[in-house]
Amino acid sequence: MNNYFNQTKEFIHHNLLFIIVLFLMIIFRLFVFPIYQVDGDSMEPILHHQEKILSTNFSELDRFDIVIAKDKRINKLYVKRIIGLPNEVVEYRNNKLFIDDKFVAEDFLSSDSLTEDMTYQLADNQYFIVGDNRNNSRDSRDYGGVDKAQIISEVKLRIWPINEFDSFANEH
């Protein structure tokens, strides 16, 4: 028993730096840069079903950021794009986005994307989030603004499949 204790102590002593680095990497990966898998096609053509994405939990949210949000009604995570920021009026007229009555181009959308006319006033802590595949996305157009607390992470990289590796930083 004493020999086992000495061997364990010696192993820890010789590998302490490795153990600390491994522990910090696991904590960092879980709480700072989590990895998610896309479920569904609501963000096509930019993100596809089953792709893996790396995100960050510590980011300031801006218009057109791609985020991971939690649907509190069904306790499920989903990927969408921020269109409207707190206290803004989001409006679609003739398939064009207007924020506070000013036109805002959505260059990332495919030409066949269609958004029906609608208007929504966001509250203090709400964001308007939608899928890029507007014809096949349930989003803020259906259930309204999303509280900031429901947005848990901002997507930064597509990491899988490796041949599709891409950064979403500063894409807007």
JSON list of C-alpha atoms in Angstrom, two decimals:
[
{"chain": "A", "resi": 1, "resn": "MET", "atom": "CA", "xyz": [0.00, 0.00, 0.00]},
{"chain": "A", "resi": 2, "resn": "ASN", "atom": "CA", "xyz": [2.81, 2.37, 0.92]},
{"chain": "A", "resi": 3, "resn": "ASN", "atom": "CA", "xyz": [4.60, 1.52, -2.36]},
{"chain": "A", "resi": 4, "resn": "TYR", "atom": "CA", "xyz": [1.42, 2.34, -4.35]},
{"chain": "A", "resi": 5, "resn": "PHE", "atom": "CA", "xyz": [1.13, 5.69, -2.53]},
{"chain": "A", "resi": 6, "resn": "ASN", "atom": "CA", "xyz": [4.77, 6.51, -3.29]},
{"chain": "A", "resi": 7, "resn": "GLN", "atom": "CA", "xyz": [4.36, 5.60, -6.98]},
{"chain": "A", "resi": 8, "resn": "THR", "atom": "CA", "xyz": [1.23, 7.77, -7.24]},
{"chain": "A", "resi": 9, "resn": "LYS", "atom": "CA", "xyz": [2.96, 10.65, -5.50]},
{"chain": "A", "resi": 10, "resn": "GLU", "atom": "CA", "xyz": [5.97, 10.32, -7.81]},
{"chain": "A", "resi": 11, "resn": "PHE", "atom": "CA", "xyz": [3.73, 10.16, -10.91]},
{"chain": "A", "resi": 12, "resn": "ILE", "atom": "CA", "xyz": [1.90, 13.33, -9.87]},
{"chain": "A", "resi": 13, "resn": "HIS", "atom": "CA", "xyz": [5.15, 15.07, -9.03]},
{"chain": "A", "resi": 14, "resn": "HIS", "atom": "CA", "xyz": [6.71, 14.28, -12.42]},
{"chain": "A", "resi": 15, "resn": "ASN", "atom": "CA", "xyz": [3.57, 15.07, -14.39]},
{"chain": "A", "resi": 16, "resn": "LEU", "atom": "CA", "xyz": [2.13, 17.98, -12.41]},
{"chain": "A", "resi": 17, "resn": "LEU", "atom": "CA", "xyz": [2.55, 20.52, -15.20]},
{"chain": "A", "resi": 18, "resn": "PHE", "atom": "CA", "xyz": [0.90, 18.18, -17.71]},
{"chain": "A", "resi": 19, "resn": "ILE", "atom": "CA", "xyz": [-2.00, 17.49, -15.30]},
{"chain": "A", "resi": 20, "resn": "ILE", "atom": "CA", "xyz": [-2.54, 21.22, -14.67]},
{"chain": "A", "resi": 21, "resn": "VAL", "atom": "CA", "xyz": [-2.43, 22.06, -18.38]},
{"chain": "A", "resi": 22, "resn": "LEU", "atom": "CA", "xyz": [-4.84, 19.22, -19.20]},
{"chain": "A", "resi": 23, "resn": "PHE", "atom": "CA", "xyz": [-7.23, 20.34, -16.46]},
{"chain": "A", "resi": 24, "resn": "LEU", "atom": "CA", "xyz": [-7.12, 23.97, -17.67]},
{"chain": "A", "resi": 25, "resn": "MET", "atom": "CA", "xyz": [-7.69, 22.88, -21.29]},
{"chain": "A", "resi": 26, "resn": "ILE", "atom": "CA", "xyz": [-10.78, 20.90, -20.28]},
{"chain": "A", "resi": 27, "resn": "ILE", "atom": "CA", "xyz": [-12.19, 23.83, -18.27]},
{"chain": "A", "resi": 28, "resn": "PHE", "atom": "CA", "xyz": [-11.36, 26.25, -21.09]},
{"chain": "A", "resi": 29, "resn": "ARG", "atom": "CA", "xyz": [-13.01, 24.02, -23.70]},
{"chain": "A", "resi": 30, "resn": "LEU", "atom": "CA", "xyz": [-16.17, 23.45, -21.64]},
{"chain": "A", "resi": 31, "resn": "PHE", "atom": "CA", "xyz": [-16.77, 26.95, -20.35]},
{"chain": "A", "resi": 32, "resn": "VAL", "atom": "CA", "xyz": [-15.02, 29.38, -22.69]},
{"chain": "A", "resi": 33, "resn": "PHE", "atom": "CA", "xyz": [-15.02, 27.76, -26.17]},
{"chain": "A", "resi": 34, "resn": "PRO", "atom": "CA", "xyz": [-17.73, 25.08, -26.28]},
{"chain": "A", "resi": 35, "resn": "ILE", "atom": "CA", "xyz": [-18.28, 22.97, -29.41]},
{"chain": "A", "resi": 36, "resn": "TYR", "atom": "CA", "xyz": [-21.78, 22.36, -30.76]},
{"chain": "A", "resi": 37, "resn": "GLN", "atom": "CA", "xyz": [-23.25, 20.33, -33.60]},
{"chain": "A", "resi": 38, "resn": "VAL", "atom": "CA", "xyz": [-25.71, 21.96, -36.00]},
{"chain": "A", "resi": 39, "resn": "ASP", "atom": "CA", "xyz": [-29.09, 20.24, -35.92]},
{"chain": "A", "resi": 40, "resn": "GLY", "atom": "CA", "xyz": [-31.25, 20.96, -38.95]},
{"chain": "A", "resi": 41, "resn": "ASP", "atom": "CA", "xyz": [-31.02, 23.15, -42.04]},
{"chain": "A", "resi": 42, "resn": "SER", "atom": "CA", "xyz": [-32.35, 26.51, -40.83]},
{"chain": "A", "resi": 43, "resn": "MET", "atom": "CA", "xyz": [-28.92, 28.18, -41.28]},
{"chain": "A", "resi": 44, "resn": "GLU", "atom": "CA", "xyz": [-28.20, 26.92, -44.80]},
{"chain": "A", "resi": 45, "resn": "PRO", "atom": "CA", "xyz": [-26.32, 27.75, -46.94]},
{"chain": "A", "resi": 46, "resn": "ILE", "atom": "CA", "xyz": [-23.75, 28.95, -44.37]},
{"chain": "A", "resi": 47, "resn": "LEU", "atom": "CA", "xyz": [-24.15, 26.06, -41.87]},
{"chain": "A", "resi": 48, "resn": "HIS", "atom": "CA", "xyz": [-25.34, 22.55, -42.62]},
{"chain": "A", "resi": 49, "resn": "HIS", "atom": "CA", "xyz": [-26.86, 19.75, -40.57]},
{"chain": "A", "resi": 50, "resn": "GLN", "atom": "CA", "xyz": [-24.31, 17.91, -38.38]},
{"chain": "A", "resi": 51, "resn": "GLU", "atom": "CA", "xyz": [-21.46, 20.36, -38.92]},
{"chain": "A", "resi": 52, "resn": "LYS", "atom": "CA", "xyz": [-19.43, 21.10, -35.79]},
{"chain": "A", "resi": 53, "resn": "ILE", "atom": "CA", "xyz": [-18.96, 24.70, -34.68]},
{"chain": "A", "resi": 54, "resn": "LEU", "atom": "CA", "xyz": [-16.75, 26.32, -32.06]},
{"chain": "A", "resi": 55, "resn": "SER", "atom": "CA", "xyz": [-18.21, 29.22, -30.13]},
{"chain": "A", "resi": 56, "resn": "THR", "atom": "CA", "xyz": [-17.34, 31.58, -27.30]},
{"chain": "A", "resi": 57, "resn": "ASN", "atom": "CA", "xyz": [-19.36, 32.31, -24.19]},
{"chain": "A", "resi": 58, "resn": "PHE", "atom": "CA", "xyz": [-17.72, 35.70, -23.67]},
{"chain": "A", "resi": 59, "resn": "SER", "atom": "CA", "xyz": [-18.60, 37.97, -26.53]},
{"chain": "A", "resi": 60, "resn": "GLU", "atom": "CA", "xyz": [-20.43, 41.21, -27.12]},
{"chain": "A", "resi": 61, "resn": "LEU", "atom": "CA", "xyz": [-23.44, 40.58, -29.32]},
{"chain": "A", "resi": 62, "resn": "ASP", "atom": "CA", "xyz": [-23.72, 42.51, -32.59]},
{"chain": "A", "resi": 63, "resn": "ARG", "atom": "CA", "xyz": [-26.10, 42.54, -35.52]},
{"chain": "A", "resi": 64, "resn": "PHE", "atom": "CA", "xyz": [-25.57, 39.56, -37.87]},
{"chain": "A", "resi": 65, "resn": "ASP", "atom": "CA", "xyz": [-23.61, 37.51, -35.31]},
{"chain": "A", "resi": 66, "resn": "ILE", "atom": "CA", "xyz": [-24.43, 33.81, -35.47]},
{"chain": "A", "resi": 67, "resn": "VAL", "atom": "CA", "xyz": [-25.39, 32.57, -32.02]},
{"chain": "A", "resi": 68, "resn": "ILE", "atom": "CA", "xyz": [-26.39, 29.51, -30.03]},
{"chain": "A", "resi": 69, "resn": "ALA", "atom": "CA", "xyz": [-29.64, 30.17, -28.17]},
{"chain": "A", "resi": 70, "resn": "LYS", "atom": "CA", "xyz": [-31.75, 28.11, -25.81]},
{"chain": "A", "resi": 71, "resn": "ASP", "atom": "CA", "xyz": [-35.42, 27.65, -26.54]},
{"chain": "A", "resi": 72, "resn": "LYS", "atom": "CA", "xyz": [-36.80, 27.72, -23.00]},
{"chain": "A", "resi": 73, "resn": "ARG", "atom": "CA", "xyz": [-40.16, 26.36, -24.17]},
{"chain": "A", "resi": 74, "resn": "ILE", "atom": "CA", "xyz": [-38.72, 22.99, -25.24]},
{"chain": "A", "resi": 75, "resn": "ASN", "atom": "CA", "xyz": [-35.28, 23.10, -23.56]},
{"chain": "A", "resi": 76, "resn": "LYS", "atom": "CA", "xyz": [-33.37, 22.77, -26.84]},
{"chain": "A", "resi": 77, "resn": "LEU", "atom": "CA", "xyz": [-30.40, 24.64, -28.34]},
{"chain": "A", "resi": 78, "resn": "TYR", "atom": "CA", "xyz": [-30.51, 26.12, -31.82]},
{"chain": "A", "resi": 79, "resn": "VAL", "atom": "CA", "xyz": [-28.30, 28.21, -34.13]},
{"chain": "A", "resi": 80, "resn": "LYS", "atom": "CA", "xyz": [-29.62, 31.50, -35.54]},
{"chain": "A", "resi": 81, "resn": "ARG", "atom": "CA", "xyz": [-28.42, 34.94, -36.68]},
{"chain": "A", "resi": 82, "resn": "ILE", "atom": "CA", "xyz": [-29.03, 38.16, -34.74]},
{"chain": "A", "resi": 83, "resn": "ILE", "atom": "CA", "xyz": [-30.98, 40.63, -36.85]},
{"chain": "A", "resi": 84, "resn": "GLY", "atom": "CA", "xyz": [-32.43, 43.01, -34.27]},
{"chain": "A", "resi": 85, "resn": "LEU", "atom": "CA", "xyz": [-30.86, 44.49, -31.13]},
{"chain": "A", "resi": 86, "resn": "PRO", "atom": "CA", "xyz": [-32.56, 45.64, -27.90]},
{"chain": "A", "resi": 87, "resn": "ASN", "atom": "CA", "xyz": [-35.17, 48.41, -28.25]},
{"chain": "A", "resi": 88, "resn": "GLU", "atom": "CA", "xyz": [-35.13, 48.35, -32.06]},
{"chain": "A", "resi": 89, "resn": "VAL", "atom": "CA", "xyz": [-38.10, 48.01, -34.37]},
{"chain": "A", "resi": 90, "resn": "VAL", "atom": "CA", "xyz": [-37.46, 45.15, -36.82]},
{"chain": "A", "resi": 91, "resn": "GLU", "atom": "CA", "xyz": [-39.52, 45.27, -39.97]},
{"chain": "A", "resi": 92, "resn": "TYR", "atom": "CA", "xyz": [-39.60, 43.30, -43.21]},
{"chain": "A", "resi": 93, "resn": "ARG", "atom": "CA", "xyz": [-41.23, 45.00, -46.20]},
{"chain": "A", "resi": 94, "resn": "ASN", "atom": "CA", "xyz": [-41.17, 43.44, -49.65]},
{"chain": "A", "resi": 95, "resn": "ASN", "atom": "CA", "xyz": [-38.52, 40.93, -48.51]},
{"chain": "A", "resi": 96, "resn": "LYS", "atom": "CA", "xyz": [-36.21, 43.73, -47.28]},
{"chain": "A", "resi": 97, "resn": "LEU", "atom": "CA", "xyz": [-35.02, 44.36, -43.71]},
{"chain": "A", "resi": 98, "resn": "PHE", "atom": "CA", "xyz": [-35.62, 47.71, -42.04]},
{"chain": "A", "resi": 99, "resn": "ILE", "atom": "CA", "xyz": [-34.31, 48.56, -38.59]},
{"chain": "A", "resi": 100, "resn": "ASP", "atom": "CA", "xyz": [-35.94, 51.62, -37.04]},
{"chain": "A", "resi": 101, "resn": "ASP", "atom": "CA", "xyz": [-37.26, 52.44, -40.53]},
{"chain": "A", "resi": 102, "resn": "LYS", "atom": "CA", "xyz": [-33.77, 52.34, -42.15]},
{"chain": "A", "resi": 103, "resn": "PHE", "atom": "CA", "xyz": [-32.93, 49.75, -44.82]},
{"chain": "A", "resi": 104, "resn": "VAL", "atom": "CA", "xyz": [-30.29, 47.16, -43.77]},
{"chain": "A", "resi": 105, "resn": "ALA", "atom": "CA", "xyz": [-28.78, 44.87, -46.44]},
{"chain": "A", "resi": 106, "resn": "GLU", "atom": "CA", "xyz": [-28.61, 41.14, -45.70]},
{"chain": "A", "resi": 107, "resn": "ASP", "atom": "CA", "xyz": [-25.85, 40.17, -48.15]},
{"chain": "A", "resi": 108, "resn": "PHE", "atom": "CA", "xyz": [-25.50, 36.67, -46.65]},
{"chain": "A", "resi": 109, "resn": "LEU", "atom": "CA", "xyz": [-28.98, 35.54, -47.80]},
{"chain": "A", "resi": 110, "resn": "SER", "atom": "CA", "xyz": [-29.51, 33.43, -50.89]},
{"chain": "A", "resi": 111, "resn": "SER", "atom": "CA", "xyz": [-31.48, 35.00, -53.72]},
{"chain": "A", "resi": 112, "resn": "ASP", "atom": "CA", "xyz": [-34.45, 32.63, -53.24]},
{"chain": "A", "resi": 113, "resn": "SER", "atom": "CA", "xyz": [-34.85, 33.50, -49.55]},
{"chain": "A", "resi": 114, "resn": "LEU", "atom": "CA", "xyz": [-38.24, 34.96, -48.71]},
{"chain": "A", "resi": 115, "resn": "THR", "atom": "CA", "xyz": [-39.26, 36.81, -45.56]},
{"chain": "A", "resi": 116, "resn": "GLU", "atom": "CA", "xyz": [-42.92, 37.77, -45.24]},
{"chain": "A", "resi": 117, "resn": "ASP", "atom": "CA", "xyz": [-43.85, 41.32, -44.24]},
{"chain": "A", "resi": 118, "resn": "MET", "atom": "CA", "xyz": [-43.89, 41.80, -40.47]},
{"chain": "A", "resi": 119, "resn": "THR", "atom": "CA", "xyz": [-43.00, 44.30, -37.73]},
{"chain": "A", "resi": 120, "resn": "TYR", "atom": "CA", "xyz": [-41.68, 43.61, -34.23]},
{"chain": "A", "resi": 121, "resn": "GLN", "atom": "CA", "xyz": [-40.72, 45.99, -31.40]},
{"chain": "A", "resi": 122, "resn": "LEU", "atom": "CA", "xyz": [-37.92, 44.59, -29.22]},
{"chain": "A", "resi": 123, "resn": "ALA", "atom": "CA", "xyz": [-37.81, 45.20, -25.47]},
{"chain": "A", "resi": 124, "resn": "ASP", "atom": "CA", "xyz": [-34.80, 46.32, -23.40]},
{"chain": "A", "resi": 125, "resn": "ASN", "atom": "CA", "xyz": [-33.08, 42.95, -23.19]},
{"chain": "A", "resi": 126, "resn": "GLN", "atom": "CA", "xyz": [-34.35, 41.24, -26.36]},
{"chain": "A", "resi": 127, "resn": "TYR", "atom": "CA", "xyz": [-32.80, 40.21, -29.66]},
{"chain": "A", "resi": 128, "resn": "PHE", "atom": "CA", "xyz": [-34.50, 39.26, -32.92]},
{"chain": "A", "resi": 129, "resn": "ILE", "atom": "CA", "xyz": [-32.87, 36.07, -34.22]},
{"chain": "A", "resi": 130, "resn": "VAL", "atom": "CA", "xyz": [-33.64, 34.27, -37.47]},
{"chain": "A", "resi": 131, "resn": "GLY", "atom": "CA", "xyz": [-32.30, 31.43, -39.58]},
{"chain": "A", "resi": 132, "resn": "ASP", "atom": "CA", "xyz": [-30.60, 32.24, -42.90]},
{"chain": "A", "resi": 133, "resn": "ASN", "atom": "CA", "xyz": [-32.80, 29.62, -44.58]},
{"chain": "A", "resi": 134, "resn": "ARG", "atom": "CA", "xyz": [-35.88, 31.82, -44.09]},
{"chain": "A", "resi": 135, "resn": "ASN", "atom": "CA", "xyz": [-38.13, 29.38, -45.95]},
{"chain": "A", "resi": 136, "resn": "ASN", "atom": "CA", "xyz": [-37.32, 26.61, -43.42]},
{"chain": "A", "resi": 137, "resn": "SER", "atom": "CA", "xyz": [-36.70, 28.25, -40.06]},
{"chain": "A", "resi": 138, "resn": "ARG", "atom": "CA", "xyz": [-38.76, 28.69, -36.92]},
{"chain": "A", "resi": 139, "resn": "ASP", "atom": "CA", "xyz": [-37.40, 31.78, -35.22]},
{"chain": "A", "resi": 140, "resn": "SER", "atom": "CA", "xyz": [-38.25, 35.22, -33.82]},
{"chain": "A", "resi": 141, "resn": "ARG", "atom": "CA", "xyz": [-40.68, 35.72, -36.69]},
{"chain": "A", "resi": 142, "resn": "ASP", "atom": "CA", "xyz": [-42.75, 32.95, -35.08]},
{"chain": "A", "resi": 143, "resn": "TYR", "atom": "CA", "xyz": [-42.19, 33.42, -31.32]},
{"chain": "A", "resi": 144, "resn": "GLY", "atom": "CA", "xyz": [-40.92, 36.98, -30.94]},
{"chain": "A", "resi": 145, "resn": "GLY", "atom": "CA", "xyz": [-37.82, 38.44, -29.37]},
{"chain": "A", "resi": 146, "resn": "VAL", "atom": "CA", "xyz": [-35.34, 36.32, -27.43]},
{"chain": "A", "resi": 147, "resn": "ASP", "atom": "CA", "xyz": [-34.03, 37.42, -24.03]},
{"chain": "A", "resi": 148, "resn": "LYS", "atom": "CA", "xyz": [-30.28, 37.97, -23.80]},
{"chain": "A", "resi": 149, "resn": "ALA", "atom": "CA", "xyz": [-30.09, 35.25, -21.13]},
{"chain": "A", "resi": 150, "resn": "GLN", "atom": "CA", "xyz": [-31.27, 32.71, -23.75]},
{"chain": "A", "resi": 151, "resn": "ILE", "atom": "CA", "xyz": [-28.28, 33.49, -26.01]},
{"chain": "A", "resi": 152, "resn": "ILE", "atom": "CA", "xyz": [-25.53, 31.35, -24.56]},
{"chain": "A", "resi": 153, "resn": "SER", "atom": "CA", "xyz": [-22.72, 31.54, -27.09]},
{"chain": "A", "resi": 154, "resn": "GLU", "atom": "CA", "xyz": [-21.51, 33.23, -30.29]},
{"chain": "A", "resi": 155, "resn": "VAL", "atom": "CA", "xyz": [-20.35, 30.99, -33.15]},
{"chain": "A", "resi": 156, "resn": "LYS", "atom": "CA", "xyz": [-16.77, 31.76, -34.20]},
{"chain": "A", "resi": 157, "resn": "LEU", "atom": "CA", "xyz": [-15.60, 28.81, -36.34]},
{"chain": "A", "resi": 158, "resn": "ARG", "atom": "CA", "xyz": [-16.88, 25.87, -38.34]},
{"chain": "A", "resi": 159, "resn": "ILE", "atom": "CA", "xyz": [-14.44, 23.12, -37.36]},
{"chain": "A", "resi": 160, "resn": "TRP", "atom": "CA", "xyz": [-15.99, 20.04, -38.99]},
{"chain": "A", "resi": 161, "resn": "PRO", "atom": "CA", "xyz": [-15.90, 18.83, -41.66]},
{"chain": "A", "resi": 162, "resn": "ILE", "atom": "CA", "xyz": [-12.29, 19.92, -41.80]},
{"chain": "A", "resi": 163, "resn": "ASN", "atom": "CA", "xyz": [-12.43, 20.77, -45.53]},
{"chain": "A", "resi": 164, "resn": "GLU", "atom": "CA", "xyz": [-15.19, 23.28, -44.69]},
{"chain": "A", "resi": 165, "resn": "PHE", "atom": "CA", "xyz": [-13.21, 24.98, -41.87]},
{"chain": "A", "resi": 166, "resn": "ASP", "atom": "CA", "xyz": [-14.26, 28.62, -41.75]},
{"chain": "A", "resi": 167, "resn": "SER", "atom": "CA", "xyz": [-14.18, 31.62, -39.45]},
{"chain": "A", "resi": 168, "resn": "PHE", "atom": "CA", "xyz": [-17.28, 33.71, -38.79]},
{"chain": "A", "resi": 169, "resn": "ALA", "atom": "CA", "xyz": [-15.38, 36.47, -36.99]},
{"chain": "A", "resi": 170, "resn": "ASN", "atom": "CA", "xyz": [-15.93, 39.88, -38.56]},
{"chain": "A", "resi": 171, "resn": "GLU", "atom": "CA", "xyz": [-18.07, 38.45, -41.35]},
{"chain": "A", "resi": 172, "resn": "HIS", "atom": "CA", "xyz": [-20.48, 41.38, -41.18]}
]
